[in-house]
Amino acid sequence: MLSTELEIAVQKAPQEQLKEKPDQNALGFGSIFTDHMFVMRWNRDQGWHDARIQPYQDFSMDPAAMVFHYGQAIFEGLKAYYGDQGEILLFRPRSNFERMNKSAVRMCMPRIPVDRMLQALKALVYLERSWVPTAPGATLYLRPTMIASEPALGLRPSDEYIFFILASPVGAYYAEGFNPVKIYVESKYVRAVPGGVGEAKTAGNYAASVKALTEAQRNGYTQVLWLDALEHKYIEEVGTSNAFFVLDDELITPPLAGTILPGVTRDSVLQLAHDRGMKVNERRISIDEVVKAAEDGSLQEVFSTGTAAVISPLGELFYKGERIIINNGETGPVARHFFDELQAIQFGRRPDPHEWMVRVA
Ligand SMILES: *Cc1c(COP(=O)(O)O)cnc(C)c1O
């Protein structure tokens, strides 16, 4: 595809088929979808073609489509925000699309020029602008996805793909307050191995993680903290979010060394920490170091970062039969600062020094 604009065919849902807007106080996460979706197809002869916005609808797919069997599927997650002046804003959408292209390369799937994906996203969000929630903290969650659609059972990269974008109004993550969560430190199952696909946002990573998640939840924990696969020692991530530690006034997060998802929120927190002159260190940190720091009092805070929750303070870690209480189980000032700062930028309430926000309308 050349750098010309995408030709997007727009087929609007008829007025009488438009869905009733949901109660903004009961949105939950990811179960309500808007009236339209963006869809585009790829094959070896035509490249990306047939870009369209159409009424939200089922796909008709051959049961031999490769995604069902071998899991060639990648996705992204980002949000549209309703600003104080009624503007509609996206947070760092190019970062998500650059990451999507990296995931595509790792999974032998075709890339899409970032500008074209952004054009498609803006067109969809603009058409669905009445779906962007106005309730405090609520947003329109956006899910760009690519799947292998060729019907073939021989194992190789598919020769056909579908790229689509769904939009889903979601509630404020902290409707009941910005409260710390309890986390199970996972020392049996692992998420990603060096040389594997841990740094790609690809479907199989999540399928492989739900066993550990359900076991942790059955024991009363919200999420798992993943340790490295080789030594079960170094901290990787917290569920589907990146891990941060405040230790002796220094902000520490594990480095991007191939097994960790390079979070856009992670990168934004690092930037904001640099901006306010905080000591920042991207380095390996072991669970034993965290336990010891909790014992000697140098561990001040632990939190995780991701698009859905922005920042999640961690109040308790459960590791090998021991409970590690962090900051008396309360939200610390660093987590609160980054949460407030990022939300203020995302909703257009504060200057945006890094030009992160992209305006749709
Ligand atoms: C998406 C994701 C994150 C967070 O990334 P953001 O870009 O900040 O939303 C972290 N870890 C995993 C495994 C993820 O899938």
Coordinates of C-alpha atoms and ligand atoms in Angstrom, one line a residue:
M1 CA 0.0 0.0 0.0
L2 CA 1.3 3.4 -0.9
S3 CA 1.1 6.4 1.4
T4 CA -2.2 7.5 -0.2
E5 CA -5.2 7.8 2.1
L6 CA -7.4 4.8 2.6
E7 CA -10.6 4.7 0.6
I8 CA -13.1 3.8 3.4
A9 CA -16.6 2.8 2.2
V10 CA -19.1 3.8 4.9
Q11 CA -22.3 1.8 5.3
K12 CA -24.3 3.3 8.1
A13 CA -26.7 1.3 10.1
P14 CA -30.3 2.4 9.4
Q15 CA -31.8 4.7 12.0
E16 CA -34.2 2.2 13.4
Q17 CA -31.4 -0.4 14.0
L18 CA -29.3 2.0 16.1
K19 CA -28.9 0.5 19.6
E20 CA -30.2 2.2 22.7
K21 CA -27.4 3.9 24.6
P22 CA -26.5 2.1 27.8
D23 CA -26.8 3.4 31.3
Q24 CA -23.4 5.2 31.8
N25 CA -23.3 4.1 35.5
A26 CA -23.4 0.4 34.6
L27 CA -21.0 0.1 31.7
G28 CA -18.6 -2.5 33.1
F29 CA -15.8 -3.5 30.8
G30 CA -16.1 -4.8 27.2
S31 CA -19.5 -6.3 27.0
I32 CA -21.4 -3.5 25.1
F33 CA -20.4 -2.6 21.5
T34 CA -21.3 0.4 19.4
D35 CA -23.4 0.4 16.2
H36 CA -20.5 0.2 13.7
M37 CA -17.1 -1.5 13.2
F38 CA -14.2 -1.0 10.9
V39 CA -13.1 -3.9 8.7
M40 CA -10.3 -4.3 6.1
R41 CA -9.0 -7.4 4.3
W42 CA -5.6 -8.6 3.1
N43 CA -4.5 -11.2 0.7
R44 CA -1.2 -11.8 -1.1
D45 CA -2.4 -10.5 -4.5
Q46 CA -4.2 -7.3 -3.4
G47 CA -2.5 -6.4 -0.1
W48 CA -4.8 -4.4 2.2
H49 CA -8.1 -3.7 0.4
D50 CA -11.9 -3.4 0.9
A51 CA -11.7 -1.0 3.9
R52 CA -15.1 -0.3 5.2
I53 CA -17.1 1.0 8.2
Q54 CA -20.2 -1.1 8.4
P55 CA -22.9 -2.0 11.0
Y56 CA -21.5 -4.1 13.9
Q57 CA -22.2 -7.7 12.8
D58 CA -21.0 -11.3 12.9
F59 CA -18.2 -12.5 10.7
S60 CA -18.9 -15.4 8.4
M61 CA -15.8 -17.5 8.5
D62 CA -14.7 -20.9 7.2
P63 CA -14.3 -23.3 10.1
A64 CA -10.8 -24.1 8.7
A65 CA -9.7 -20.4 9.0
M66 CA -6.2 -20.6 10.4
V67 CA -6.9 -18.3 13.4
F68 CA -9.2 -21.0 14.9
H69 CA -6.5 -23.7 14.7
Y70 CA -3.1 -22.0 15.1
G71 CA -4.0 -18.7 16.8
Q72 CA -2.4 -16.2 14.4
A73 CA -4.1 -13.2 16.1
I74 CA -2.9 -9.9 17.5
F75 CA -4.7 -7.0 19.0
E76 CA -4.4 -3.6 20.6
G77 CA -6.3 -1.7 23.3
L78 CA -6.6 2.1 23.6
K79 CA -9.3 4.6 24.6
A80 CA -11.2 7.6 23.4
Y81 CA -11.8 10.3 26.1
Y82 CA -14.5 12.9 26.3
G83 CA -12.8 16.1 27.2
D84 CA -14.0 19.0 29.4
Q85 CA -14.6 21.2 26.3
G86 CA -16.6 18.4 24.6
E87 CA -13.7 17.4 22.4
I88 CA -12.9 13.7 21.7
L89 CA -9.3 12.7 22.3
L90 CA -7.1 9.6 21.8
F91 CA -4.1 8.9 23.9
R92 CA -0.9 8.1 22.0
P93 CA -2.6 6.0 19.3
R94 CA 0.5 5.9 17.1
S95 CA 2.3 4.0 19.9
N96 CA -0.4 1.4 19.8
F97 CA -0.2 1.0 16.1
E98 CA 3.6 0.9 16.0
R99 CA 3.4 -1.9 18.6
M100 CA 0.7 -3.7 16.5
N101 CA 3.1 -3.7 13.6
K102 CA 5.8 -5.2 15.8
S103 CA 3.4 -7.9 17.0
A104 CA 2.5 -8.5 13.3
V105 CA 6.2 -9.0 12.3
R106 CA 6.7 -11.5 15.2
M107 CA 3.6 -13.5 14.2
C108 CA 4.3 -13.4 10.4
M109 CA 1.3 -11.2 9.7
P110 CA 1.2 -8.2 7.3
R111 CA 1.9 -4.7 8.7
I112 CA -0.4 -1.7 8.1
P113 CA 1.0 1.8 7.7
V114 CA 0.4 3.6 11.1
D115 CA -1.2 6.6 9.4
R116 CA -3.8 4.3 7.7
M117 CA -4.7 2.6 11.0
L118 CA -5.0 6.0 12.6
Q119 CA -7.2 7.3 9.8
A120 CA -9.5 4.2 10.2
L121 CA -9.6 4.6 13.9
K122 CA -10.5 8.3 13.8
A123 CA -13.2 7.7 11.1
L124 CA -14.8 5.1 13.3
V125 CA -14.6 7.1 16.5
Y126 CA -15.9 10.2 14.7
L127 CA -18.9 8.2 13.4
E128 CA -19.5 6.8 16.9
R129 CA -18.8 10.0 18.8
S130 CA -22.2 9.9 20.5
W131 CA -21.0 6.7 22.1
V132 CA -18.1 8.3 23.9
P133 CA -19.3 8.3 27.5
T134 CA -19.5 11.6 29.3
A135 CA -19.6 10.2 32.9
P136 CA -16.5 10.9 35.0
G137 CA -13.7 8.4 34.2
A138 CA -15.8 6.5 31.6
T139 CA -14.3 6.1 28.1
L140 CA -14.8 4.4 24.7
Y141 CA -12.4 1.4 24.6
L142 CA -11.1 0.6 21.2
R143 CA -9.9 -2.8 20.1
P144 CA -8.0 -3.0 16.8
T145 CA -7.5 -6.7 16.0
M146 CA -6.0 -8.8 13.2
I147 CA -6.8 -12.5 12.5
A148 CA -5.7 -15.1 10.0
S149 CA -8.7 -16.0 7.8
E150 CA -7.4 -18.3 5.2
P151 CA -9.0 -21.8 5.3
A152 CA -6.0 -24.2 5.4
L153 CA -4.8 -26.7 7.9
G154 CA -1.1 -26.9 6.9
L155 CA 1.0 -25.0 9.4
R156 CA 2.5 -21.8 7.7
P157 CA 1.6 -18.1 7.7
S158 CA -1.9 -17.5 6.4
D159 CA -2.3 -15.9 3.0
E160 CA -5.4 -14.0 4.1
Y161 CA -6.1 -11.7 7.0
I162 CA -8.9 -9.5 8.4
F163 CA -8.1 -6.3 10.4
F164 CA -11.0 -4.9 12.3
I165 CA -11.7 -2.3 15.0
L166 CA -14.4 -2.6 17.7
A167 CA -15.5 0.2 20.0
S168 CA -17.0 -0.5 23.5
P169 CA -18.1 2.1 26.1
V170 CA -16.5 1.2 29.4
G171 CA -17.0 2.5 32.9
A172 CA -14.5 4.2 35.2
Y173 CA -12.2 1.4 36.4
Y174 CA -12.2 2.8 40.0
A175 CA -16.0 3.3 40.4
E176 CA -15.6 2.3 44.1
G177 CA -12.4 4.2 44.8
F178 CA -8.7 4.0 44.0
N179 CA -8.1 1.0 46.3
P180 CA -5.1 -1.3 46.4
V181 CA -5.5 -4.9 45.2
K182 CA -4.1 -8.2 46.4
I183 CA -1.8 -10.1 44.1
Y184 CA -0.7 -13.7 43.9
V185 CA 3.0 -14.2 43.1
E186 CA 3.0 -17.0 40.6
S187 CA 5.8 -19.5 41.1
K188 CA 4.5 -22.5 39.1
Y189 CA 3.1 -21.2 35.8
V190 CA 5.0 -18.8 33.6
R191 CA 3.9 -16.2 31.0
A192 CA 6.7 -15.9 28.5
V193 CA 10.1 -17.3 27.8
P194 CA 13.1 -15.6 26.2
G195 CA 12.8 -16.0 22.4
G196 CA 9.0 -16.6 22.7
V197 CA 6.2 -14.2 22.0
G198 CA 5.9 -12.4 25.3
E199 CA 6.5 -8.9 23.9
A200 CA 3.8 -9.4 21.2
K201 CA 0.1 -8.6 22.0
T202 CA -0.9 -12.0 20.6
A203 CA -4.0 -14.0 21.6
G204 CA -2.1 -17.1 22.8
N205 CA -0.3 -15.3 25.5
Y206 CA -3.7 -14.6 27.2
A207 CA -5.1 -18.1 26.6
A208 CA -2.0 -19.4 28.3
S209 CA -2.4 -17.1 31.3
V210 CA -6.0 -17.8 32.3
K211 CA -5.3 -21.0 34.3
A212 CA -3.0 -19.0 36.7
L213 CA -5.5 -16.2 36.9
T214 CA -8.5 -18.4 37.8
E215 CA -6.4 -20.2 40.4
A216 CA -5.3 -16.9 41.9
Q217 CA -8.9 -15.6 41.9
R218 CA -10.2 -18.7 43.5
N219 CA -7.9 -18.0 46.4
G220 CA -9.1 -14.4 46.7
Y221 CA -6.4 -12.6 44.7
T222 CA -7.2 -10.1 41.9
Q223 CA -4.3 -10.9 39.6
V224 CA -1.0 -12.8 39.4
L225 CA 2.5 -11.3 39.4
W226 CA 4.6 -13.2 36.9
L227 CA 8.2 -14.2 37.5
D228 CA 10.7 -15.0 34.8
A229 CA 10.4 -18.4 33.2
L230 CA 14.1 -19.5 33.7
E231 CA 14.7 -18.9 37.4
H232 CA 11.3 -18.1 38.8
K233 CA 13.0 -15.2 40.4
Y234 CA 12.8 -11.9 38.5
I235 CA 9.6 -9.9 38.3
E236 CA 8.1 -9.6 34.9
E237 CA 4.5 -8.2 34.9
V238 CA 1.3 -8.1 36.9
G239 CA -1.4 -9.8 34.9
T240 CA -1.8 -7.7 31.7
S241 CA -0.1 -4.7 33.1
N242 CA 3.5 -3.6 33.8
A243 CA 5.0 -3.6 37.3
F244 CA 6.6 -0.6 39.1
F245 CA 8.3 -0.4 42.5
V246 CA 9.2 2.6 44.6
L247 CA 12.2 1.6 46.7
D248 CA 14.3 4.2 48.6
D249 CA 12.6 7.0 46.6
E250 CA 13.7 5.4 43.3
L251 CA 11.2 4.2 40.7
I252 CA 12.1 0.8 39.4
T253 CA 10.5 -1.2 36.6
P254 CA 11.8 -4.4 34.8
P255 CA 13.5 -3.7 31.5
L256 CA 12.0 -4.5 28.1
A257 CA 14.1 -7.6 27.3
G258 CA 11.8 -9.6 25.1
T259 CA 9.4 -11.3 27.6
I260 CA 7.6 -8.2 28.7
L261 CA 4.9 -6.3 26.9
P262 CA 6.1 -2.8 26.2
G263 CA 3.2 -0.9 27.7
V264 CA 2.3 2.6 26.4
T265 CA 1.2 3.5 30.0
R266 CA 4.6 2.1 31.3
D267 CA 6.4 4.4 28.8
S268 CA 4.2 7.4 29.8
V269 CA 4.9 6.9 33.5
L270 CA 8.6 6.7 32.9
Q271 CA 8.4 9.9 30.9
L272 CA 6.4 11.7 33.6
A273 CA 8.8 10.5 36.3
H274 CA 11.8 11.9 34.3
D275 CA 9.8 15.2 33.9
R276 CA 9.4 15.6 37.7
G277 CA 13.1 14.7 38.3
M278 CA 12.4 11.4 40.0
K279 CA 15.2 8.8 40.1
V280 CA 14.2 6.1 37.5
N281 CA 15.8 2.7 37.0
E282 CA 14.8 0.1 34.4
R283 CA 16.5 -2.9 35.8
R284 CA 15.9 -6.5 36.8
I285 CA 14.3 -6.8 40.3
S286 CA 13.9 -10.1 42.0
I287 CA 11.0 -11.2 44.3
D288 CA 13.6 -11.8 47.0
E289 CA 14.7 -8.2 46.8
V290 CA 11.1 -7.0 47.1
V291 CA 10.5 -9.3 50.2
K292 CA 13.7 -8.0 51.8
A293 CA 12.8 -4.4 51.1
A294 CA 9.4 -4.9 52.5
E295 CA 11.0 -6.3 55.7
D296 CA 13.6 -3.5 56.1
G297 CA 11.1 -0.8 55.3
S298 CA 12.7 0.5 52.1
L299 CA 9.8 -0.7 49.9
Q300 CA 7.5 2.3 49.7
E301 CA 5.0 1.4 46.9
V302 CA 4.2 -1.2 44.3
F303 CA 1.8 -0.5 41.4
S304 CA 1.0 -1.7 37.9
T305 CA 0.2 0.2 34.7
G306 CA -2.0 -0.4 31.7
T307 CA -4.6 1.2 29.5
A308 CA -7.7 -0.3 31.3
A309 CA -6.9 0.8 34.9
V310 CA -4.1 3.4 34.1
I311 CA -2.5 2.7 37.5
S312 CA -3.4 -0.1 40.0
P313 CA -1.9 0.2 43.5
L314 CA -0.8 -3.1 45.0
G315 CA -1.5 -3.5 48.7
E316 CA -0.5 -7.1 49.3
L317 CA 1.6 -9.8 47.6
F318 CA 1.2 -13.5 48.5
Y319 CA 4.5 -15.4 47.9
K320 CA 5.2 -19.0 49.0
G321 CA 2.8 -18.9 51.9
E322 CA 3.8 -15.4 53.1
R323 CA 1.8 -12.2 52.9
I324 CA 3.8 -9.1 52.0
I325 CA 1.9 -6.0 53.0
I326 CA 2.9 -2.9 51.0
N327 CA 2.4 0.7 52.4
N328 CA 0.0 -0.7 55.1
G329 CA -2.3 -1.8 52.3
E330 CA -2.9 1.8 51.3
T331 CA -2.6 3.7 48.0
G332 CA 0.7 5.6 48.1
P333 CA 1.5 9.1 46.9
V334 CA 3.5 8.1 43.8
A335 CA 0.8 5.8 42.4
R336 CA -1.8 8.5 43.1
H337 CA 0.3 11.2 41.5
F338 CA 0.7 9.3 38.2
F339 CA -2.9 8.3 38.2
D340 CA -4.1 11.9 38.6
E341 CA -1.5 13.3 36.2
L342 CA -2.3 10.8 33.4
Q343 CA -6.0 11.0 33.8
A344 CA -5.8 14.8 33.7
I345 CA -3.8 14.7 30.4
Q346 CA -6.1 12.1 28.9
F347 CA -9.3 14.0 29.6
G348 CA -7.7 17.2 28.3
R349 CA -7.7 18.9 31.7
R350 CA -3.9 19.6 31.8
P351 CA -1.3 20.8 29.4
D352 CA 0.0 17.9 27.2
P353 CA 3.8 18.7 27.0
H354 CA 4.6 15.5 25.0
E355 CA 1.8 15.9 22.5
W356 CA 0.4 12.6 23.4
M357 CA -3.3 13.5 22.7
V358 CA -4.7 13.3 19.2
R359 CA -8.0 15.1 18.7
V360 CA -10.8 13.3 16.8
A361 CA -13.5 16.0 17.1
Ligands
LIG1 C1 -1.5 -4.5 27.0 C2 -0.6 -5.1 28.0 C3 0.1 -4.3 28.9 C4 -0.2 -2.8 29.1 O1 0.1 -2.1 27.9 P1 -0.6 -0.6 27.8 O2 -0.1 -0.2 26.4 O3 -0.1 0.2 28.9 O4 -2.1 -0.8 27.9 C5 1.0 -4.9 29.8 N1 1.2 -6.2 29.8 C6 0.5 -7.0 28.9 C7 0.8 -8.5 29.0 C8 -0.4 -6.5 28.1 O5 -1.1 -7.3 27.2

